[in-house]
């Protein structure tokens, strides 16, 4: 139960290892503490207690269940071929819910927070940005009760970066509210419903595109989101490709708030030197560019040294900080013969939209297309929708795309968890092989891990639960827990066989005698998980929810316990026969092999 966490604790530090680290430390401390109590305090207390009455009575549900279980077990051992076919049928049928289960490693269930973003359509002053954010704030503030808003928080700066965070009323009263006998507000709406209402009611803005951010279309959690990167050399070509894709992707129901992430567009003055005209007047392009730079930005001089340190000094044209496009016509260039020509005679001036940021991947310019997920849509479904669109899109030569953000995060998480699970499975096998001093018994017990994974998918399919990173953590916990039933079962069976019982009787009697403790441990573990199975607790308040982990443990443990009780004895008997068959054939081979002669004997002959 402890060793399954080693690959994650000592691997690469990332979001997965952080989640697992907290779970692993808690479980490890709890297990070590319970082991210490089990080998010290409980025996001491048991020695002081009165011996309980015999449980040999055949009256009651459990004795009745043990008798029926013994009969079924004898039948499976007598008809091992049919039992093995039953095992294979269960495994094959269980792949159906595994296929139908949705996968989204970092799916964040909607918390009580909604995040809004602003994409401004031009260069605006800080006051204009403030007015736009205040307009949205006033709209929301006037409808606090309607949208069940508890808190509104906004931020903005003159670079155009702005956002509004909404915290909704809590679905349950806090401990402080309970002490004051306060009750939660009745009829609270889910966050998705509130978001849809705001999305529909919020007036459109001429200055900015206002949307909702988050990796699942809802507030909270990671800001990785859905990101599709277009890579190439020309920013203009990338912008055309991205704009065309945004128009098509926006029509897909699996995506919403599709946008190109180029920052907020600013108006910029583009001055291009006409090389031919500049050369005709005796100027190089570099000379003209230097003059324009000095005129508009100034030029640095030597620093002025003072006792308190060096002071940077710049020389620039008087009034250059107030230059407008019209002022360009007053600038002149001085030729070598002393004559002056207008600057506009050798340059072309234009005002155009420009991105506030330029991103690169692998030394190539890249544009990111971002989107959110509608409620109920997973990352895999969104990825397939994007791939369908891209399959029908022809990229110019030298331009390509790749998935990033939440897609890359999901791929990395799935690969890492797969590798760690294989290593953990191997470590569990090593521990059991060392303690049992056998390779046979661990091989039989390991099959219960397969049954636990299948049981998890059955419960996920029935309840509509999405497989997340927390469910993967639940599988790790299951790998260390479900083998306990097999260990308890086979240890008692081996003890009965050492006392002289034949294998079939030892299997039947051992399973019947261990039925009660196995059901007790399974029942207490599942009942202990029920509060998390139906609760909405999330890591950090708005991170991944715990209930997929709890449901994975509860469903896997219940299914594996029932199936293991039915079929582990059959697997044990089959592997035991294979061992006996192997031992017999090895012995016969040794008997038939020619006697080995020592070198001295060969020399004498």
XYZ file of C-alpha atoms in Angstrom:
605
model
C 0.000 0.000 0.000
C 2.944 2.344 0.602
C 5.383 1.284 -2.084
C 3.004 2.174 -4.959
C 3.735 5.867 -4.365
C 7.517 5.600 -4.667
C 7.711 6.172 -8.467
C 5.736 9.402 -8.106
C 7.452 10.734 -4.987
C 10.954 10.338 -6.392
C 10.176 11.247 -9.995
C 9.936 14.617 -11.725
C 8.367 17.316 -9.579
C 5.239 18.567 -11.290
C 1.537 19.027 -10.681
C 0.930 15.275 -10.544
C 3.683 14.559 -8.022
C 2.439 17.430 -5.843
C -1.070 15.944 -5.730
C 0.270 12.461 -5.091
C 2.742 13.659 -2.488
C 0.033 14.922 -0.172
C -2.054 11.771 -0.614
C 0.980 9.497 -0.176
C 2.174 11.171 3.014
C -1.290 10.985 4.561
C -1.823 7.324 3.655
C 1.696 6.311 4.696
C 1.432 7.913 8.131
C -2.027 6.414 8.643
C -0.905 2.914 7.615
C 2.236 2.962 9.754
C 0.251 4.223 12.728
C -2.435 1.579 12.271
C 0.234 -1.132 11.922
C 1.862 -0.014 15.163
C -1.486 -0.111 16.938
C -2.320 -3.513 15.407
C 0.861 -5.199 16.671
C 0.930 -3.567 20.103
C -2.208 -1.977 21.506
C -4.831 -4.314 20.035
C -3.175 -7.558 21.308
C -2.780 -6.000 24.745
C -6.445 -4.965 24.871
C -7.571 -8.344 23.493
C -5.703 -10.109 26.315
C -7.768 -8.135 28.851
C -11.126 -8.756 27.185
C -13.453 -11.655 27.734
C -13.338 -14.301 25.032
C -16.325 -13.725 22.707
C -18.839 -16.538 22.135
C -18.366 -18.938 19.262
C -19.630 -17.859 15.850
C -20.340 -21.397 14.797
C -24.104 -20.935 14.679
C -25.653 -21.480 11.286
C -28.458 -19.019 11.970
C -28.159 -15.617 10.324
C -27.297 -14.057 7.013
C -23.517 -14.484 7.145
C -23.566 -18.232 7.916
C -26.126 -18.671 5.138
C -23.906 -16.669 2.777
C -20.839 -18.738 3.714
C -22.613 -22.001 2.932
C -23.870 -20.762 -0.435
C -20.431 -19.324 -1.207
C -18.792 -22.674 -0.400
C -21.099 -24.487 -2.817
C -20.416 -22.041 -5.653
C -16.699 -22.253 -4.954
C -16.700 -26.056 -5.157
C -18.496 -25.860 -8.494
C -15.978 -23.383 -9.960
C -13.080 -25.575 -8.791
C -14.728 -28.661 -10.275
C -15.438 -26.861 -13.577
C -12.350 -24.721 -13.959
C -12.692 -24.456 -17.728
C -16.124 -22.841 -17.435
C -14.879 -20.626 -14.604
C -11.966 -19.395 -16.715
C -14.385 -18.682 -19.581
C -16.496 -16.711 -17.102
C -13.439 -14.679 -16.096
C -12.652 -13.922 -19.731
C -16.273 -12.936 -20.421
C -16.298 -10.530 -17.459
C -13.046 -8.961 -18.611
C -14.247 -8.547 -22.192
C -17.631 -7.112 -21.215
C -15.942 -4.705 -18.807
C -14.056 -3.096 -21.677
C -17.358 -1.580 -22.829
C -17.727 0.839 -19.874
C -13.978 1.510 -20.072
C -14.440 2.615 -23.689
C -17.521 4.710 -22.863
C -15.911 6.501 -19.904
C -14.828 10.070 -20.633
C -11.181 10.972 -20.002
C -9.992 14.436 -18.994
C -6.951 14.302 -16.738
C -7.206 17.862 -15.406
C -10.939 18.427 -15.592
C -11.983 20.945 -12.964
C -15.558 20.730 -11.824
C -17.186 24.090 -11.643
C -16.435 25.745 -8.345
C -18.097 28.853 -7.035
C -15.895 31.230 -9.018
C -16.298 32.571 -12.554
C -13.441 34.312 -14.356
C -14.026 36.836 -17.142
C -11.449 38.201 -19.580
C -11.298 41.337 -21.784
C -9.691 41.369 -25.237
C -9.517 45.031 -26.240
C -9.834 45.751 -29.946
C -7.406 48.658 -30.041
C -5.107 50.898 -28.055
C -7.044 52.541 -25.226
C -5.961 54.759 -22.393
C -6.018 53.603 -18.792
C -9.111 55.704 -18.190
C -10.976 54.116 -21.104
C -10.011 50.615 -19.930
C -11.174 51.531 -16.437
C -14.500 52.785 -17.791
C -15.083 49.551 -19.700
C -14.321 47.351 -16.672
C -16.499 49.585 -14.484
C -19.383 49.246 -16.940
C -19.265 45.468 -16.561
C -18.851 45.720 -12.789
C -21.851 48.033 -12.488
C -23.943 45.671 -14.610
C -23.039 42.718 -12.365
C -23.302 44.672 -9.127
C -26.849 45.749 -9.955
C -27.797 42.087 -10.377
C -25.966 40.505 -7.449
C -29.064 38.808 -6.102
C -30.202 37.611 -9.516
C -26.818 36.031 -10.312
C -26.195 35.017 -6.665
C -22.868 36.883 -6.596
C -21.022 37.120 -3.318
C -17.944 39.092 -4.413
C -16.736 40.993 -7.491
C -13.038 41.592 -8.044
C -11.475 43.268 -11.106
C -7.994 44.217 -12.226
C -6.687 46.201 -15.205
C -3.615 48.102 -16.365
C -2.620 50.394 -19.183
C -1.194 47.506 -21.214
C -4.751 46.268 -21.782
C -4.588 43.297 -19.423
C -7.895 43.134 -17.534
C -10.196 40.617 -15.891
C -13.164 40.299 -13.561
C -13.490 37.487 -11.022
C -16.866 36.580 -9.561
C -17.291 34.562 -6.380
C -20.754 33.057 -6.053
C -22.681 32.351 -2.871
C -21.603 29.191 -1.070
C -23.850 26.157 -1.526
C -23.380 25.200 2.103
C -23.004 27.372 5.197
C -19.567 27.567 6.786
C -18.850 26.389 10.316
C -19.091 30.001 11.493
C -22.498 30.337 9.817
C -23.662 27.114 11.438
C -22.605 28.367 14.870
C -24.680 31.494 14.248
C -27.564 29.275 13.092
C -27.394 30.730 9.595
C -28.702 28.648 6.743
C -27.499 28.478 3.188
C -29.511 30.391 0.652
C -32.108 28.092 -0.918
C -32.216 27.478 -4.645
C -28.564 28.156 -5.425
C -27.799 27.740 -9.127
C -24.779 25.821 -10.449
C -21.875 27.928 -11.669
C -22.458 26.794 -15.255
C -26.025 28.089 -15.156
C -24.928 31.470 -13.764
C -22.238 31.744 -16.437
C -24.739 31.029 -19.195
C -27.083 33.697 -17.832
C -24.330 36.321 -17.701
C -23.108 35.332 -21.149
C -26.608 35.863 -22.528
C -27.499 39.058 -20.624
C -24.201 40.990 -20.710
C -24.404 43.864 -23.224
C -21.932 43.721 -26.090
C -18.945 46.044 -26.025
C -17.541 48.069 -28.909
C -14.135 48.300 -27.247
C -13.477 44.724 -26.165
C -14.489 41.118 -26.569
C -15.608 39.855 -23.163
C -15.562 36.132 -22.470
C -15.057 33.531 -19.800
C -11.770 31.803 -19.178
C -10.738 28.551 -17.520
C -9.649 25.167 -18.762
C -13.200 23.818 -18.796
C -15.189 26.896 -19.595
C -15.821 27.475 -15.928
C -14.026 29.419 -13.285
C -11.109 28.202 -11.271
C -8.344 25.738 -11.730
C -5.486 25.713 -14.150
C -5.292 28.389 -16.809
C -3.775 26.014 -19.378
C -7.039 25.831 -21.303
C -7.338 24.680 -24.898
C -4.484 25.938 -27.023
C -3.684 25.251 -30.667
C -0.378 26.663 -31.899
C 0.214 27.707 -35.525
C 3.933 27.970 -36.355
C 5.635 29.636 -39.294
C 7.822 32.519 -40.428
C 5.447 35.327 -41.378
C 3.288 36.918 -38.703
C 0.886 38.208 -41.350
C 0.411 34.726 -42.829
C -0.050 33.228 -39.360
C -2.689 35.850 -38.587
C -4.605 35.008 -41.779
C -4.473 31.268 -41.041
C -5.522 31.782 -37.426
C -8.425 34.079 -38.325
C -9.721 31.563 -40.862
C -9.480 28.731 -38.327
C -11.207 30.781 -35.626
C -14.182 31.325 -37.923
C -14.521 27.589 -38.563
C -13.782 26.420 -35.015
C -16.352 28.849 -33.605
C -19.072 26.870 -35.357
C -18.225 23.659 -33.495
C -20.448 22.910 -30.523
C -17.510 21.353 -28.635
C -15.791 24.761 -28.419
C -16.677 28.241 -27.261
C -14.919 31.582 -26.824
C -12.531 30.707 -29.679
C -9.995 33.501 -30.106
C -6.484 34.283 -31.311
C -4.130 35.025 -28.434
C -2.081 37.919 -29.775
C -2.617 40.172 -26.798
C -4.578 43.376 -27.179
C -4.282 45.002 -30.583
C -2.624 48.424 -30.562
C -2.470 51.112 -33.237
C 1.128 51.531 -34.321
C 2.878 53.881 -36.721
C 4.718 51.938 -39.432
C 7.465 53.906 -41.214
C 9.075 52.144 -44.197
C 12.119 53.537 -45.992
C 11.865 53.643 -49.777
C 15.379 52.567 -50.680
C 15.269 53.776 -54.280
C 14.101 57.285 -53.428
C 16.503 57.496 -50.482
C 19.415 56.496 -52.722
C 18.386 59.074 -55.321
C 18.785 61.793 -52.685
C 22.093 60.336 -51.458
C 20.888 58.580 -48.301
C 21.133 54.949 -47.229
C 18.243 53.182 -45.574
C 20.255 52.933 -42.353
C 20.844 56.712 -42.245
C 17.163 57.442 -42.691
C 16.201 54.876 -40.035
C 18.700 56.359 -37.564
C 17.302 59.826 -38.120
C 13.736 58.640 -37.558
C 14.792 56.855 -34.370
C 16.474 60.017 -33.030
C 13.497 62.168 -33.984
C 10.869 59.957 -32.369
C 12.701 58.199 -29.542
C 15.922 60.168 -29.040
C 19.456 58.836 -28.706
C 21.405 57.880 -25.562
C 24.459 59.955 -24.547
C 27.199 59.209 -22.053
C 25.901 58.777 -18.524
C 26.273 61.693 -16.160
C 28.241 60.668 -13.111
C 27.183 61.936 -9.707
C 28.198 60.988 -6.155
C 24.969 59.074 -5.904
C 25.537 57.073 -9.081
C 25.351 57.348 -12.858
C 22.371 59.113 -14.436
C 21.275 58.067 -17.960
C 21.077 60.965 -20.431
C 19.083 61.062 -23.671
C 19.016 63.743 -26.371
C 15.842 64.139 -28.402
C 13.908 66.669 -30.418
C 12.009 69.267 -28.445
C 8.349 68.272 -28.189
C 8.935 64.757 -29.565
C 6.816 63.254 -26.795
C 3.834 65.062 -28.350
C 4.577 64.133 -31.966
C 1.595 63.170 -34.117
C 1.444 61.753 -37.612
C 0.928 65.253 -38.993
C 4.231 66.375 -37.432
C 6.147 63.973 -39.661
C 5.744 66.432 -42.526
C 7.843 69.057 -40.664
C 10.898 66.790 -40.372
C 13.644 67.294 -42.955
C 16.849 65.551 -43.921
C 20.074 67.525 -44.601
C 22.025 66.467 -47.683
C 25.781 66.749 -48.019
C 25.479 69.870 -50.173
C 23.497 71.573 -47.410
C 20.085 71.358 -49.055
C 17.112 69.986 -47.068
C 14.492 67.543 -48.278
C 11.274 66.520 -46.521
C 11.459 63.226 -44.662
C 8.220 62.100 -46.278
C 9.982 62.209 -49.648
C 11.933 59.048 -48.813
C 9.569 57.150 -46.444
C 6.078 55.693 -46.517
C 3.956 56.150 -43.390
C 0.907 54.089 -42.392
C -1.108 53.391 -39.257
C -1.953 49.728 -38.715
C -3.037 47.282 -36.061
C -0.221 45.590 -34.251
C -0.047 42.802 -31.680
C 1.210 43.674 -28.219
C 3.162 40.406 -28.020
C 5.057 38.026 -30.312
C 5.543 34.395 -29.256
C 7.986 31.817 -30.582
C 8.365 28.054 -30.454
C 11.544 26.328 -31.577
C 12.798 29.641 -33.024
C 9.684 30.071 -35.139
C 6.974 32.674 -34.771
C 3.795 31.174 -33.377
C 0.205 32.217 -32.791
C -1.986 30.539 -30.195
C -5.677 29.873 -30.743
C -7.457 29.559 -27.416
C -10.902 28.232 -26.572
C -13.030 27.117 -23.654
C -15.140 24.019 -23.154
C -18.921 24.068 -22.860
C -20.296 22.193 -19.829
C -20.114 18.424 -20.274
C -17.449 18.488 -23.021
C -14.076 16.866 -22.315
C -10.637 17.754 -23.604
C -10.592 14.649 -25.827
C -13.843 15.660 -27.503
C -12.545 19.193 -28.070
C -9.302 17.831 -29.506
C -11.155 15.581 -31.932
C -13.267 18.549 -33.061
C -10.124 20.570 -33.761
C -8.470 17.671 -35.578
C -11.541 17.285 -37.816
C -11.287 20.948 -38.808
C -7.517 20.830 -39.329
C -7.788 17.695 -41.469
C -9.772 19.721 -44.011
C -7.447 22.764 -43.831
C -4.485 23.181 -46.152
C -1.493 24.888 -44.580
C 0.994 26.851 -46.703
C 4.424 25.294 -47.122
C 6.540 25.783 -44.012
C 3.577 26.238 -41.671
C 2.367 23.619 -39.209
C 0.311 23.242 -36.051
C 0.636 21.485 -32.719
C -1.493 21.162 -29.605
C -0.457 22.726 -26.323
C -1.906 23.971 -23.057
C -4.358 21.523 -21.529
C -3.840 19.051 -24.396
C -0.120 18.818 -23.716
C -0.777 18.684 -19.983
C -3.191 15.761 -20.458
C -0.755 13.872 -22.700
C 2.140 14.341 -20.281
C -0.005 13.361 -17.292
C -1.306 10.225 -19.014
C 2.183 9.118 -20.071
C 3.663 9.762 -16.635
C 0.854 8.007 -14.778
C 1.080 5.021 -17.142
C 4.808 4.634 -16.540
C 4.434 5.089 -12.784
C 1.650 2.504 -12.604
C 3.768 -0.099 -14.396
C 6.674 0.553 -12.026
C 4.330 0.446 -9.021
C 2.850 -2.858 -10.238
C 6.334 -4.325 -10.513
C 7.259 -3.102 -7.016
C 4.086 -4.589 -5.526
C 4.924 -7.894 -7.177
C 8.466 -7.803 -5.791
C 7.232 -7.130 -2.247
C 4.767 -10.021 -2.379
C 7.279 -12.369 -4.001
C 9.832 -11.579 -1.284
C 7.366 -12.063 1.578
C 5.676 -15.182 0.136
C 9.000 -16.574 -1.133
C 7.098 -17.610 -4.220
C 6.440 -16.384 -7.753
C 3.163 -18.285 -8.041
C 1.047 -16.592 -5.374
C 1.894 -12.984 -6.374
C 0.959 -13.807 -9.979
C -2.497 -14.923 -8.859
C -3.002 -11.980 -6.509
C -1.929 -9.447 -9.162
C -5.018 -10.414 -11.189
C -7.197 -8.713 -8.554
C -5.676 -5.365 -9.637
C -7.100 -5.934 -13.122
C -10.517 -6.645 -11.626
C -10.324 -3.469 -9.541
C -9.633 -1.323 -12.630
C -12.589 -2.896 -14.433
C -14.860 -2.274 -11.447
C -13.811 1.358 -11.371
C -14.887 1.834 -15.000
C -18.239 0.171 -14.313
C -18.978 2.694 -11.557
C -17.674 5.609 -13.634
C -19.908 4.624 -16.533
C -23.004 4.181 -14.355
C -22.520 7.499 -12.535
C -21.248 9.460 -15.568
C -17.945 10.263 -13.845
C -15.033 11.559 -15.919
C -11.640 9.908 -15.488
C -9.290 12.580 -14.100
C -5.874 12.763 -12.490
C -7.559 12.074 -9.139
C -9.036 8.854 -10.560
C -5.519 7.833 -11.602
C -4.388 8.449 -8.031
C -7.316 6.262 -6.929
C -5.990 3.416 -9.101
C -2.595 3.738 -7.426
C -4.239 3.477 -4.020
C -6.256 0.475 -5.259
C -3.098 -1.306 -6.415
C -1.842 -1.356 -2.856
C -5.197 -2.086 -1.208
C -6.922 -4.764 -3.290
C -3.984 -7.156 -3.025
C -4.574 -7.268 0.737
C -7.608 -9.511 0.225
C -5.550 -11.957 -1.819
C -2.714 -11.901 0.713
C -5.070 -12.635 3.611
C -6.826 -15.337 1.595
C -3.805 -17.205 0.255
C -1.837 -17.051 3.498
C -4.680 -18.848 5.282
C -5.060 -21.371 2.437
C -1.344 -22.206 2.591
C -1.630 -22.624 6.350
C -4.458 -25.134 5.908
C -2.503 -27.052 3.267
C 0.497 -27.261 5.614
C -1.827 -28.829 8.189
C -2.611 -31.673 5.793
C -5.755 -30.602 3.936
C -5.844 -31.310 0.229
C -5.837 -28.340 -2.101
C -9.559 -28.239 -2.921
C -10.628 -28.513 0.728
C -8.047 -25.914 1.744
C -9.307 -23.510 -0.926
C -12.970 -23.946 0.012
C -12.514 -23.852 3.795
C -9.925 -21.070 3.643
C -12.153 -18.842 1.520
C -15.181 -19.515 3.725
C -13.273 -18.710 6.904
C -11.817 -15.512 5.436
C -15.115 -14.342 3.930
C -16.110 -12.414 7.061
C -12.865 -10.375 7.512
C -12.639 -9.669 3.777
C -16.213 -8.371 3.662
C -15.577 -6.341 6.813
C -12.478 -4.641 5.400
C -14.182 -4.020 2.062
C -17.319 -2.649 3.693
C -15.512 -0.298 6.058
C -13.286 1.029 3.247
C -16.237 1.698 0.941
C -18.337 3.294 3.678
C -15.389 5.493 4.602
C -15.201 6.690 0.987
C -18.912 7.499 0.647
C -18.668 11.109 1.954
C -16.040 11.894 -0.688
C -17.950 9.991 -3.377
C -20.943 12.314 -3.109
C -19.151 15.456 -1.918
C -17.853 18.407 -3.883
C -14.523 18.889 -2.098
C -11.764 20.167 -4.403
C -8.019 20.587 -4.025
C -7.318 24.161 -3.010
C -11.018 24.977 -3.212
C -11.083 25.258 -7.009
C -8.730 22.496 -8.184
C -9.475 18.899 -9.218
C -12.308 17.317 -7.271
C -11.684 14.397 -4.920
C -14.792 12.375 -5.805
C -13.260 10.606 -8.868
C -10.550 9.225 -6.582
C -13.099 8.096 -3.985
C -15.358 6.506 -6.600
C -12.389 4.751 -8.197
C -11.433 3.240 -4.845
C -15.008 2.311 -3.867
C -16.014 0.860 -7.247
C -12.739 -0.951 -7.807
C -12.637 -2.401 -4.317
C -16.237 -3.648 -4.411
C -15.943 -5.232 -7.863
C -12.522 -6.776 -7.284
C -13.546 -8.215 -3.907
C -16.610 -9.970 -5.307
C -14.849 -11.229 -8.438
C -11.707 -12.203 -6.535
C -13.663 -14.238 -3.988
C -15.261 -16.111 -6.863
C -12.293 -16.626 -9.179
C -9.035 -16.227 -7.241
C -9.259 -19.839 -5.994
C -9.650 -20.994 -9.613
C -6.637 -18.935 -10.688
C -4.680 -20.294 -7.714
C -5.517 -23.916 -8.611
C -4.689 -23.357 -12.299
C -1.295 -21.812 -11.552
C -0.581 -24.526 -8.982
C -1.259 -27.193 -11.616
C 1.044 -25.382 -14.028
C 3.779 -25.383 -11.399
C 3.296 -29.078 -10.674
C 3.356 -29.866 -14.403
C 6.573 -27.875 -14.815
C 8.223 -29.557 -11.821
C 7.308 -33.040 -13.087
C 8.666 -32.384 -16.577
C 11.890 -30.906 -15.241
C 12.384 -33.951 -13.013
C 11.766 -36.310 -15.944
C 14.221 -34.366 -18.081
C 16.884 -34.661 -15.418
C 16.262 -38.404 -15.033
C 16.584 -38.991 -18.766
C 19.696 -36.841 -19.172
C 23.040 -38.735 -19.366
C 25.030 -38.890 -16.172
C 27.623 -36.169 -15.896
C 31.153 -37.570 -15.685
C 33.903 -35.885 -13.793
C 37.088 -34.907 -15.688
C 39.213 -37.433 -13.666
C 36.798 -40.248 -14.562
C 36.953 -39.347 -18.250
C 40.772 -39.309 -18.097
C 40.869 -42.756 -16.463
C 38.602 -44.178 -19.171
